[in-house]
mmCIF file of C-alpha atoms in Angstrom:
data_model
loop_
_atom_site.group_PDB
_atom_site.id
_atom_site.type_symbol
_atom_site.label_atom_id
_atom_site.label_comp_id
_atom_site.label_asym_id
_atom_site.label_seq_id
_atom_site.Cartn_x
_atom_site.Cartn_y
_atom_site.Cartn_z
ATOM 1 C CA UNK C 1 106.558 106.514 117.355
ATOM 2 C CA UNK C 2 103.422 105.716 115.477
ATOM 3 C CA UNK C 3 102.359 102.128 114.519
ATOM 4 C CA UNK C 4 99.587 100.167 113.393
ATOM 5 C CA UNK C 5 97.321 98.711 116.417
ATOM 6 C CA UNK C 6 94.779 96.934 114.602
ATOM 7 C CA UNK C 7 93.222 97.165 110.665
ATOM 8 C CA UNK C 8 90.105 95.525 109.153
ATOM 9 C CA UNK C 9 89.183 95.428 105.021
ATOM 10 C CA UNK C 10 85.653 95.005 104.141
ATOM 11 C CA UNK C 11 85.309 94.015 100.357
ATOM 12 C CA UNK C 12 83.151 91.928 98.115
ATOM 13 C CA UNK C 13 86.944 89.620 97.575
ATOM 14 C CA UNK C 14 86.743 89.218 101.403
ATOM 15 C CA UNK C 15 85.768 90.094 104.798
ATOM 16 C CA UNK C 16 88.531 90.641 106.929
ATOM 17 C CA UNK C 17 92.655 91.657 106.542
ATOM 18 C CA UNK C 18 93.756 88.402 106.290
ATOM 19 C CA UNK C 19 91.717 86.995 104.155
ATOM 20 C CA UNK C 20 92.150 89.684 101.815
ATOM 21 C CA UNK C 21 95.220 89.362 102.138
ATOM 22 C CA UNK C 22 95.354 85.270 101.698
ATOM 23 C CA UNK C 23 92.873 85.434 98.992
ATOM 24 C CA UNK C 24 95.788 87.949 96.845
ATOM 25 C CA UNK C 25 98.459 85.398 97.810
ATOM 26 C CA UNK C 26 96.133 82.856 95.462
ATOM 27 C CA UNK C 27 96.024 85.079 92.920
ATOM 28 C CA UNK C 28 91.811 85.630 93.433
ATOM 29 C CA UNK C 29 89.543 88.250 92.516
ATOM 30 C CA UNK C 30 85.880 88.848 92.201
ATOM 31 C CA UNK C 31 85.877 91.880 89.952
ATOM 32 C CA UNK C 32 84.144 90.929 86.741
ATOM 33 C CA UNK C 33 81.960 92.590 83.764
ATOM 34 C CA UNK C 34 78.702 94.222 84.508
ATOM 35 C CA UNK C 35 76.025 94.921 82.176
ATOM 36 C CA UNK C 36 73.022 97.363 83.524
ATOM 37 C CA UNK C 37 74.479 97.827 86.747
ATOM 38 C CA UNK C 38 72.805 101.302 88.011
ATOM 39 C CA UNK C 39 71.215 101.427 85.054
ATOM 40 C CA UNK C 40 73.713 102.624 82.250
ATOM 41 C CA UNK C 41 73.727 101.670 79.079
ATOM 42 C CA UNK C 42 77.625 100.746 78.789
ATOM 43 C CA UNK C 43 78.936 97.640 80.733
ATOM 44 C CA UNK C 44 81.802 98.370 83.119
ATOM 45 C CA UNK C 45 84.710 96.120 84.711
ATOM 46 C CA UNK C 46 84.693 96.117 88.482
ATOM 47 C CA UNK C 47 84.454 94.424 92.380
ATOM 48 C CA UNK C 48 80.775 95.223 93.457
ATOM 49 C CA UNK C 49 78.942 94.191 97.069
ATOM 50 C CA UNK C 50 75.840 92.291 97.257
ATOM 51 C CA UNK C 51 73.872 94.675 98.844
ATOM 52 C CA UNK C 52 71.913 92.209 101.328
ATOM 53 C CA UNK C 53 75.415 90.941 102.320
ATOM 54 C CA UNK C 54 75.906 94.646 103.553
ATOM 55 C CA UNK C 55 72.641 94.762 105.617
ATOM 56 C CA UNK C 56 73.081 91.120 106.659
ATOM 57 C CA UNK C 57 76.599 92.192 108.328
ATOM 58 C CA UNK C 58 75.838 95.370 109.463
ATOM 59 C CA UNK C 59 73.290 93.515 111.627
ATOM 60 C CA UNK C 60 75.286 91.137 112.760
ATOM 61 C CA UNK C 61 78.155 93.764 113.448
ATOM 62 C CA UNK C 62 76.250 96.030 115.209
ATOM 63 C CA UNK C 63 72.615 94.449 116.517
ATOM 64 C CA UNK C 64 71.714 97.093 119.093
ATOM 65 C CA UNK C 65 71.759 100.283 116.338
ATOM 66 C CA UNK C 66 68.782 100.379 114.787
ATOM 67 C CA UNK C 67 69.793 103.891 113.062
ATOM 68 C CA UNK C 68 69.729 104.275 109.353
ATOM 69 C CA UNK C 69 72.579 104.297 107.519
ATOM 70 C CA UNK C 70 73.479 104.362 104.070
ATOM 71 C CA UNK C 71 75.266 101.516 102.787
ATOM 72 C CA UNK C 72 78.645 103.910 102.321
ATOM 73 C CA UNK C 73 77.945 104.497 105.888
ATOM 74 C CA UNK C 74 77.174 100.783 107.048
ATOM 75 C CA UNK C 75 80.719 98.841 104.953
ATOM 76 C CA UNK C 76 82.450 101.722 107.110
ATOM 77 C CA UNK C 77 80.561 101.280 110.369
ATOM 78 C CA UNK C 78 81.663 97.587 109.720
ATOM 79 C CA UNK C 79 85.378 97.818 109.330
ATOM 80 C CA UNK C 80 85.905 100.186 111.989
ATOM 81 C CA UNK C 81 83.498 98.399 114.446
ATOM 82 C CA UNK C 82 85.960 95.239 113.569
ATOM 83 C CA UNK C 83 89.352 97.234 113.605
ATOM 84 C CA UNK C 84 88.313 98.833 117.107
ATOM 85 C CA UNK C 85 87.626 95.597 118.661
ATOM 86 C CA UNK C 86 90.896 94.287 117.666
ATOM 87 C CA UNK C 87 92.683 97.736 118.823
ATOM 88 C CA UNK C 88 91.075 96.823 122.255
ATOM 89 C CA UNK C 89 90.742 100.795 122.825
ATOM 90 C CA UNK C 90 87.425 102.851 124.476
ATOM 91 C CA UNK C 91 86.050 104.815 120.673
ATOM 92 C CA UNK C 92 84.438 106.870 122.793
ATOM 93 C CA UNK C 93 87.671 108.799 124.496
ATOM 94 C CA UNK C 94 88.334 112.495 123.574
ATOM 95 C CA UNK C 95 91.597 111.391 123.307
ATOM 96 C CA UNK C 96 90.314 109.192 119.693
ATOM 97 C CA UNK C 97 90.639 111.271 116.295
ATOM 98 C CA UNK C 98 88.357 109.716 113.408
ATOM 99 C CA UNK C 99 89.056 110.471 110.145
ATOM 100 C CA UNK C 100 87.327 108.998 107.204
ATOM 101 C CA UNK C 101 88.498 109.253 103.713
ATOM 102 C CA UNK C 102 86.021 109.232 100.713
ATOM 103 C CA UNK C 103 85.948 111.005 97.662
ATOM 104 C CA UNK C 104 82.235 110.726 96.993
ATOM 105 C CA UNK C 105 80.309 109.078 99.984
ATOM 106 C CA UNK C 106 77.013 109.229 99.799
ATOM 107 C CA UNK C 107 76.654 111.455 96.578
ATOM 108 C CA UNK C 108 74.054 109.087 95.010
ATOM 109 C CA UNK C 109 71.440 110.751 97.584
ATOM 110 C CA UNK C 110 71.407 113.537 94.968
ATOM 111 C CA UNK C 111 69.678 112.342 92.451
ATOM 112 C CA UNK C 112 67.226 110.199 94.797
ATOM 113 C CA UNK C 113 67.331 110.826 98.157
ATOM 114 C CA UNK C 114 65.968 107.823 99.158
ATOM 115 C CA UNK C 115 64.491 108.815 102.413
ATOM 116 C CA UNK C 116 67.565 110.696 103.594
ATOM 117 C CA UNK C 117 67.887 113.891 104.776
ATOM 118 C CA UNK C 118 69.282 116.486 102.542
ATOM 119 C CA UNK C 119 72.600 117.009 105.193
ATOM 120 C CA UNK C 120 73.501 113.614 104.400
ATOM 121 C CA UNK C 121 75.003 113.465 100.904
ATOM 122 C CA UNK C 122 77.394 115.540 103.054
ATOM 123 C CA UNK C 123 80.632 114.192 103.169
ATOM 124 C CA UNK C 124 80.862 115.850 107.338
ATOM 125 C CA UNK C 125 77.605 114.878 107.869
ATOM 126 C CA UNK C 126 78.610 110.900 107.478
ATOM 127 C CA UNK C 127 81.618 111.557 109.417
ATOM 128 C CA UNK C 128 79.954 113.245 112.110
ATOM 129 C CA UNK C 129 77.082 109.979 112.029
ATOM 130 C CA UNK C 130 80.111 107.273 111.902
ATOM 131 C CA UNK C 131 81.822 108.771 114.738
ATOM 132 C CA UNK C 132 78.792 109.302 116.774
ATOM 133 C CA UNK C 133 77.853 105.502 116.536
ATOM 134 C CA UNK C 134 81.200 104.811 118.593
ATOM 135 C CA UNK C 135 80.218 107.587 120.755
ATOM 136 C CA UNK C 136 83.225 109.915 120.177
ATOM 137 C CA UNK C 137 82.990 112.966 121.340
ATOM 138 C CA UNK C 138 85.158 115.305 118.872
ATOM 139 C CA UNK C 139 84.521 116.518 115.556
ATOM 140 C CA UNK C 140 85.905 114.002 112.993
ATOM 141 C CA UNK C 141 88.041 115.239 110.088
ATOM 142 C CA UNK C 142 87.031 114.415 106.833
ATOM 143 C CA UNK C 143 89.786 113.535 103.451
ATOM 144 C CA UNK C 144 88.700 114.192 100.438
ATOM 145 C CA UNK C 145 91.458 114.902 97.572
ATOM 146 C CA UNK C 146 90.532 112.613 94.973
ATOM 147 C CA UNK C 147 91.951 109.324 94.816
ATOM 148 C CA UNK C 148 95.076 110.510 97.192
ATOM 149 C CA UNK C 149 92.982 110.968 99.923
ATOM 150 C CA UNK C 150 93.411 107.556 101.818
ATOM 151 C CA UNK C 151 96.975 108.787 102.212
ATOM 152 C CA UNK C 152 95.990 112.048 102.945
ATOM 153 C CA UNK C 153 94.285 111.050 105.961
ATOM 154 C CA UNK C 154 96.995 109.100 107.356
ATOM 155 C CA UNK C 155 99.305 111.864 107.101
ATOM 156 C CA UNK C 156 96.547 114.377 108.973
ATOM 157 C CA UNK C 157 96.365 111.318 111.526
ATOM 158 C CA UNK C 158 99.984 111.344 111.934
ATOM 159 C CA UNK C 159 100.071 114.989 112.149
ATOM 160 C CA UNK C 160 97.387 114.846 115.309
ATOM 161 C CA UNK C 161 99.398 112.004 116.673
ATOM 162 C CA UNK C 162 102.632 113.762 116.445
ATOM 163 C CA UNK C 163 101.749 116.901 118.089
ATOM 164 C CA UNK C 164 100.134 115.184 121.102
ATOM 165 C CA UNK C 165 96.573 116.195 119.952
ATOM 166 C CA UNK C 166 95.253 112.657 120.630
ATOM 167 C CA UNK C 167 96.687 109.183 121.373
ATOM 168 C CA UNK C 168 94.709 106.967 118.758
ATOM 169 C CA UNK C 169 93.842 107.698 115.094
ATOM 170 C CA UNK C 170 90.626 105.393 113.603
ATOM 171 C CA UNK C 171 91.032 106.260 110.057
ATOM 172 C CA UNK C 172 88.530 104.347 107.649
ATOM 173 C CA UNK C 173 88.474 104.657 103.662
ATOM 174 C CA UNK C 174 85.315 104.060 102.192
ATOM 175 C CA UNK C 175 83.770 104.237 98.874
ATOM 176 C CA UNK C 176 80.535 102.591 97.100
ATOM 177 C CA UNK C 177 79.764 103.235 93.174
ATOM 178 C CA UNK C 178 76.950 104.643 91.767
ATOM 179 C CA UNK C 179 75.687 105.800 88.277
ATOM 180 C CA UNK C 180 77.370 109.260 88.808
ATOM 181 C CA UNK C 181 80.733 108.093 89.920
ATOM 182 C CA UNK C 182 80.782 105.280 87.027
ATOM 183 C CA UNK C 183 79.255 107.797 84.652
ATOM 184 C CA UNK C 184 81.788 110.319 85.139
ATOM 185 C CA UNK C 185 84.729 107.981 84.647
ATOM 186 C CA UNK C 186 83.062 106.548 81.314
ATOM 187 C CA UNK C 187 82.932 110.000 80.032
ATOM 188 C CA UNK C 188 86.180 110.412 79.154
ATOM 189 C CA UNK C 189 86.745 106.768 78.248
ATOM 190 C CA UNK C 190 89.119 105.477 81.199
ATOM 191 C CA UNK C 191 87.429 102.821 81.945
ATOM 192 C CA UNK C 192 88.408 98.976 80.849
ATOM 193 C CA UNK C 193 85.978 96.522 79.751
ATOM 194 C CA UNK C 194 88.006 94.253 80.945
ATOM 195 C CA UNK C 195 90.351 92.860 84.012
ATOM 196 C CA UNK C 196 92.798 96.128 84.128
ATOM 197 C CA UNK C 197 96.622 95.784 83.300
ATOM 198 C CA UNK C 198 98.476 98.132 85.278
ATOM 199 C CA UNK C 199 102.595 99.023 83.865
ATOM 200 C CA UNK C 200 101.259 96.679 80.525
ATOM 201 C CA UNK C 201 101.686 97.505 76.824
ATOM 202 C CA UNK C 202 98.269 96.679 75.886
ATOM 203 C CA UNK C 203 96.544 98.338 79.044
ATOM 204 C CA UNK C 204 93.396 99.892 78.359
ATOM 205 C CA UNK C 205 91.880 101.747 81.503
ATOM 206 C CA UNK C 206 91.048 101.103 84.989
ATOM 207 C CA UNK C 207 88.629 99.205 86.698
ATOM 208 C CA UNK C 208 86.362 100.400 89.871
ATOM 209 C CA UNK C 209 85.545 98.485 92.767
ATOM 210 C CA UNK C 210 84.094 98.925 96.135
ATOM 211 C CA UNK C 211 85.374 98.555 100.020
ATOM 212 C CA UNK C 212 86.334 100.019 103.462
ATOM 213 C CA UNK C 213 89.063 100.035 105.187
ATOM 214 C CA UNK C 214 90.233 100.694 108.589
ATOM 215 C CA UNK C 215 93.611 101.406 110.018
ATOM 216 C CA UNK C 216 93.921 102.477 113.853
ATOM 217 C CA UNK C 217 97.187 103.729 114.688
ATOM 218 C CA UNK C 218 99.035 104.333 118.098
ATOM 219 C CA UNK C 219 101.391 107.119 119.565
ATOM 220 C CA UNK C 220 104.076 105.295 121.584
ATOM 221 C CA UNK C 221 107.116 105.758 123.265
ATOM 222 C CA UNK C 222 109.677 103.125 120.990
ATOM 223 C CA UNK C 223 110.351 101.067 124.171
ATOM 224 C CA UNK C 224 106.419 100.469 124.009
ATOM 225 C CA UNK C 225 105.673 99.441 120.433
ATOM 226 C CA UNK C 226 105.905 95.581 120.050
ATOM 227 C CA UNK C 227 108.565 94.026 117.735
ATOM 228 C CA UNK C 228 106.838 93.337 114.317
ATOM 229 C CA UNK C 229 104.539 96.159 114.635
ATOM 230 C CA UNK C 230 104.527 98.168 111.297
ATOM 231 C CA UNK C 231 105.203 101.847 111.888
ATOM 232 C CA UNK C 232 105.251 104.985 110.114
ATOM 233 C CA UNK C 233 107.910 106.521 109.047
ATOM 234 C CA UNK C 234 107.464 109.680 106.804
ATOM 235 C CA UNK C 235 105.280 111.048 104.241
ATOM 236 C CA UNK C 236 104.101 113.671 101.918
ATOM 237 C CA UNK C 237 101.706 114.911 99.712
ATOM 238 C CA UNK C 238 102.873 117.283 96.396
ATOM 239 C CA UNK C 239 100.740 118.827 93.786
ATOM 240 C CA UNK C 240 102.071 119.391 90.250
ATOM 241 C CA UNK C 241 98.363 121.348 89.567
ATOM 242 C CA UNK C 242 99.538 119.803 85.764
ATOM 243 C CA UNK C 243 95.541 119.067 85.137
ATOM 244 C CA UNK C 244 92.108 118.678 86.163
ATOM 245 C CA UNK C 245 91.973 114.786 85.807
ATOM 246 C CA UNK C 246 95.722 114.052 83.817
ATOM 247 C CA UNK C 247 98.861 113.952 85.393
ATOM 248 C CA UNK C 248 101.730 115.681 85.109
ATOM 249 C CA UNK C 249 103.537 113.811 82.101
ATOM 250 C CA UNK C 250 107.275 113.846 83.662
ATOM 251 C CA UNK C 251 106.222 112.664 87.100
ATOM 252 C CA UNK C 252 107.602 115.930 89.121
ATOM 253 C CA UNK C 253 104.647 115.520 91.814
ATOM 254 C CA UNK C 254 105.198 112.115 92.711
ATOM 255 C CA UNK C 255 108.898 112.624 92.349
ATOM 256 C CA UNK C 256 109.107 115.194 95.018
ATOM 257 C CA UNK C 257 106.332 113.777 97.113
ATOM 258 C CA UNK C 258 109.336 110.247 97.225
ATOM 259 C CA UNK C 259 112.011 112.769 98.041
ATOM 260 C CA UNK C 260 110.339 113.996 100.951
ATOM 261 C CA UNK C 261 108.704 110.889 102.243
ATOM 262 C CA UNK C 262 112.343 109.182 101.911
ATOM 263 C CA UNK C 263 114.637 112.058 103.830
ATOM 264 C CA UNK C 264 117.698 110.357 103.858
ATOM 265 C CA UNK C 265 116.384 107.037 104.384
ATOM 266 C CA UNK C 266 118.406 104.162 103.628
ATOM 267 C CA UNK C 267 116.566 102.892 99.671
ATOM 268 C CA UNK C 268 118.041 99.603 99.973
ATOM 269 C CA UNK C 269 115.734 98.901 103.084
ATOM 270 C CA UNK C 270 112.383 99.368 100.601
ATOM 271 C CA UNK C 271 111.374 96.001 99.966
ATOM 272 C CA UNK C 272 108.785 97.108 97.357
ATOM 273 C CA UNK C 273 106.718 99.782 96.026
ATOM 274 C CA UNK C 274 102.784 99.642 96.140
ATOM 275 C CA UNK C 275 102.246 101.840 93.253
ATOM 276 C CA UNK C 276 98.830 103.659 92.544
ATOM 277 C CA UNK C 277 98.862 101.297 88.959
ATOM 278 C CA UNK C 278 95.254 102.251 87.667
ATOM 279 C CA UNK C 279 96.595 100.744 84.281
ATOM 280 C CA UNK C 280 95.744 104.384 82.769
ATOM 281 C CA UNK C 281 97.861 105.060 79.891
ATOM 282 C CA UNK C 282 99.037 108.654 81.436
ATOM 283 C CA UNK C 283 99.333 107.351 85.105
ATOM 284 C CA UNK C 284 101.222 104.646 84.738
ATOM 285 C CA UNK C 285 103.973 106.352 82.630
ATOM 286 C CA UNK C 286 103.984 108.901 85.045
ATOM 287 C CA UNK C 287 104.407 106.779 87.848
ATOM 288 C CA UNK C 288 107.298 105.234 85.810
ATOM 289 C CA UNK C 289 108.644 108.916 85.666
ATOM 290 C CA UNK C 290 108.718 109.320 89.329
ATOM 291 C CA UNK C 291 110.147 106.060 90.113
ATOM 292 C CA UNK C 292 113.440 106.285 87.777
ATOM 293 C CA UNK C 293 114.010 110.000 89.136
ATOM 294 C CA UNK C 294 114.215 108.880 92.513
ATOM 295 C CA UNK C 295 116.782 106.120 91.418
ATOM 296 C CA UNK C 296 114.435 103.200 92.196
ATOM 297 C CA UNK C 297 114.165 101.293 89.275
ATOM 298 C CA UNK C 298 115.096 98.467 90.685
ATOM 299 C CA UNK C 299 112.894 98.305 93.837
ATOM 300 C CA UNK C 300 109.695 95.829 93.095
ATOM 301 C CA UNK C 301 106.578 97.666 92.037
ATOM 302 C CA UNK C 302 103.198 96.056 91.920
ATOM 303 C CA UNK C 303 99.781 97.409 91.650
ATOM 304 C CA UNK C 304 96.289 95.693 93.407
ATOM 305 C CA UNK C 305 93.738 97.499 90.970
ATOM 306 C CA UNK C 306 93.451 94.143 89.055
ATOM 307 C CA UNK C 307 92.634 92.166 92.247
ATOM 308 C CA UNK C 308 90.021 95.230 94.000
ATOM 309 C CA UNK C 309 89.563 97.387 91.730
ATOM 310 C CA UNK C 310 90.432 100.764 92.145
ATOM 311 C CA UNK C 311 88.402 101.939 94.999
ATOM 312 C CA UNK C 312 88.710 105.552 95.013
ATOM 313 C CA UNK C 313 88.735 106.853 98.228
ATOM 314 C CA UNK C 314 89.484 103.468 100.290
ATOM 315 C CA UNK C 315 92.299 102.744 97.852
ATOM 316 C CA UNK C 316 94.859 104.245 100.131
ATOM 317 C CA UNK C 317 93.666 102.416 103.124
ATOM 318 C CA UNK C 318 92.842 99.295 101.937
ATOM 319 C CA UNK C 319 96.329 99.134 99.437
ATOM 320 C CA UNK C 320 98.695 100.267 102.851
ATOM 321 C CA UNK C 321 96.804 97.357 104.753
ATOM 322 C CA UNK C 322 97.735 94.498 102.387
ATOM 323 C CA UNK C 323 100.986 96.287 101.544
ATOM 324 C CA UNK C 324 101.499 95.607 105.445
ATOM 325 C CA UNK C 325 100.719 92.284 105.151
ATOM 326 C CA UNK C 326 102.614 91.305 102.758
ATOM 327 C CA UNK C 327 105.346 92.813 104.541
ATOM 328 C CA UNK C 328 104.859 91.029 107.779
ATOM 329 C CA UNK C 329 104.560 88.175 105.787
ATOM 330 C CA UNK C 330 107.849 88.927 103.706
ATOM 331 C CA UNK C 331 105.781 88.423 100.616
ATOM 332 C CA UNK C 332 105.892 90.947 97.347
ATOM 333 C CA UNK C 333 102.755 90.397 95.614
ATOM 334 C CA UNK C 334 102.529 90.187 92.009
ATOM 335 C CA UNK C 335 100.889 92.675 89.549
ATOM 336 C CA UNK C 336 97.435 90.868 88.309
ATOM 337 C CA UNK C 337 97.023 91.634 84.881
ATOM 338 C CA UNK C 338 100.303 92.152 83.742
ATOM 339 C CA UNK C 339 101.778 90.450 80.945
ATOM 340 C CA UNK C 340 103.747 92.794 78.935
ATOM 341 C CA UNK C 341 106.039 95.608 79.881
ATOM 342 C CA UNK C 342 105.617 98.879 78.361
ATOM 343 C CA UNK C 343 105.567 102.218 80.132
ATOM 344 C CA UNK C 344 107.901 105.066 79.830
ATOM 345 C CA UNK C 345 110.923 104.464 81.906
ATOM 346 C CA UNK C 346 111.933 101.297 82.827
ATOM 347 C CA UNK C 347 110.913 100.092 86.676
ATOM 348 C CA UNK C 348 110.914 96.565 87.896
ATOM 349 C CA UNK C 349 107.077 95.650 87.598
ATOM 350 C CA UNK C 350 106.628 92.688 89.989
ATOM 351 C CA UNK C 351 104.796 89.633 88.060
ATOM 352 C CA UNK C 352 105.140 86.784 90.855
ATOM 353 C CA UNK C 353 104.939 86.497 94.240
ATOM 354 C CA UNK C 354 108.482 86.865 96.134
ATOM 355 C CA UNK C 355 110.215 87.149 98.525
ATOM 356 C CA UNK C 356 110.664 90.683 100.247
ATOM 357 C CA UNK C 357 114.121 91.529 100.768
ATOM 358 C CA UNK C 358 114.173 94.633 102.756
ATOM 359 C CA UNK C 359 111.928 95.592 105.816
ATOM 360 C CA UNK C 360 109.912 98.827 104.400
ATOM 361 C CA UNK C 361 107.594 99.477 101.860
ATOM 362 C CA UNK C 362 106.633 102.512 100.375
ATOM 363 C CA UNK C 363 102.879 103.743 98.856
ATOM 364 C CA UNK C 364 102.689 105.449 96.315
ATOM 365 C CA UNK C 365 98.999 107.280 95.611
ATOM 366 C CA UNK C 366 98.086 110.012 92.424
ATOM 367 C CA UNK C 367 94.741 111.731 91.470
ATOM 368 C CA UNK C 368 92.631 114.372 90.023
ATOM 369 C CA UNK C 369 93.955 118.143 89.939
ATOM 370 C CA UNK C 370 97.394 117.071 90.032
ATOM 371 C CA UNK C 371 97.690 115.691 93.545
ATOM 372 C CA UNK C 372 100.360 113.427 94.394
ATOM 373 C CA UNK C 373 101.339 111.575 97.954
ATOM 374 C CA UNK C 374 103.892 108.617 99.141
ATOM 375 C CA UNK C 375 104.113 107.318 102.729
ATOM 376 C CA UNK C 376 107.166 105.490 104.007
ATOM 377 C CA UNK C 377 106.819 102.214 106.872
ATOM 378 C CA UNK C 378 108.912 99.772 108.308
ATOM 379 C CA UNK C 379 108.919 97.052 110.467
ATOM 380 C CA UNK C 380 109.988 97.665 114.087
ATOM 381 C CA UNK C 381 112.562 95.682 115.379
#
């Protein structure tokens, strides 16, 4: 049995999974308008860090490394350096997998290196530099599948964990924005200029935002995992290969990746559904697609893009940690930015915050190329 040992959010909202997770239950968010951020000429909607805050942290966090890291590398040092302590477990044991999940890391470096090495806008070559701070021995493995890939590296974690291949996974999602990454979105206009509004008539695009997260799961025997501890129970990732960057428009990806992540499992024990919700006109019908063919229309939905931001690469860390929460907590949080219904088939789009009725939750992730992925938890009793 796998289950979560310990987790740790670093955001510009908050520092820490429970106050991410209390600042959501009052309805907060920092993400706001920015004009001239990296220098473009179009203002965007999003959560940014204060970049001193980053340096202040990382050297309070971690005051005898006097290495150079990038920021990407220093909000991930942070939450794992944090998650780890709470795990209570040695980093440093062959018997530790690190993954980390990013879909961009440090890709600024290529327009101005700042410094850096040329190795390092590398996506391996900040995994290999994360893992070697905690003094792990083995060669990390790296996600990167677009904006599924903070569920993709839970499921290679669980894969590793399964099969005996190591007895702790540390996986951290990390992402920080830059003029390419914002640039790149803006050029095909899915971008919001203002507070997104996922499952909503009147939604207009998605916002970006920036975080880590860290999630360090345990392989146990049952009669050694602590009541309460959420554990995983299935997942899977499907591709419909429908498009570069659109989905597929009937929701067949994300509809089989449910099937399989469900296997029999008893539906009326889902509490809720964390959906991806980047209030995209195309995803969110699609979602709504998936949803209603796996005859769970009435299972709660809600989306966190309008309280982080979508943050790319972290999104499906950070989103299973507060989905966690909010479990443990019996809480289903509301959808910020929803006001008005209006996508394709009809789901139940959670507006306020409830109460959960069921003890498991399922994620629900989509990105570029098609890529689709849903992991299934519950609470162990």
């Amino acid at each position: 049995m796998i289950y979560n040992l310990a987790d740790c959010i670093v955001s510009p909202l908050a520092f820490g999974s429970d106050e991410c997770f209390e600042a959501l239950c009052q309805g907060r968010s920092v993400a706001r308008l920015h004009n001239g951020a990296f220098g473009l000429p179009e203002p965007f909607f999003g959560s940014l860090f204060h970049r001193e805050w980053i340096n202040e942290t990382f050297a309070i966090s971690c005051p005898d490394d006097n290495t150079r890291y990038t920021h990407f590398e220093k909000i991930a040092i942070i939450a794992a350096t944090h998650a780890i302590a709470k795990a209570d477990i040695d980093p440093s044991s062959d018997r530790v997998l690190f993954v980390l999940s990013t879909t961009k890391g440090n890709v600024h470096l290529l327009e101005n290196s700042d410094g850096f090495e040329p190795q390092r806008a590398y996506l391996w070559r900040s995994a290999q530099l994360i893992a070697r701070h905690f003094g792990n021995p083995n060669t990390p493995v790296v996600a990167s599948n677009a904006c599924i890939s903070g569920v993709s590296a839970q499921l290679v974690a669980m894969d590793w964990l399964n099969n005996g291949l190591a007895d702790y996974a540390v996986i951290i999602g990390a992402e920080m924005l830059s003029k390419f990454i914002i640039s790149g979105f803006q050029s095909f206009k899915a971008l919001s200029q203002e507070r997104c509004k996922p499952f909503d008539k009147n939604r207009t695009g998605l916002n970006l935002g920036e975080a880590a997260a860290c999630i360090v799961y345990q392989r146990a025997d049952a009669d050694q995992v602590p009541h309460g501890a959420i554990i995983f129970r299935n997942g899977a990732n499907h591709n419909d290969a429908n498009h570069i960057s659109g989905p597929s428009r009937s929701g067949e990806g994300l509809h089989n990746a449910i099937e399989s992540a469900l296997a029999g499992y008893d539906r009326g024990r889902i509490a809720f559904i964390n959906a991806h919700g980047t209030a995209t006109p195309y995803n969110d019908d699609m979602e709504s697609w998936a949803i209603h063919r796996s005859m769970l229309e009435h299972t709660l939905v809600n989306s966190l893009k309008g309280y982080f931001g979508h943050t790319l690469g972290a999104a499906g860390v950070l989103e299973t940690i507060i989905s966690s929460k909010a479990l443990l907590h019996s809480t289903v949080l509301p959808t910020l930015g929803h006001e008005e219904y209006g996508v394709a088939q009809p789901i139940t789009v959670c507006t306020e915050k409830l109460p959960a009725n069921g003890d498991s939750f399922m994620k629900l992730i989509s990105g570029f190329g098609g890529s689709n992925a849903a992991i299934l938890f519950s609470i162990k009793h």
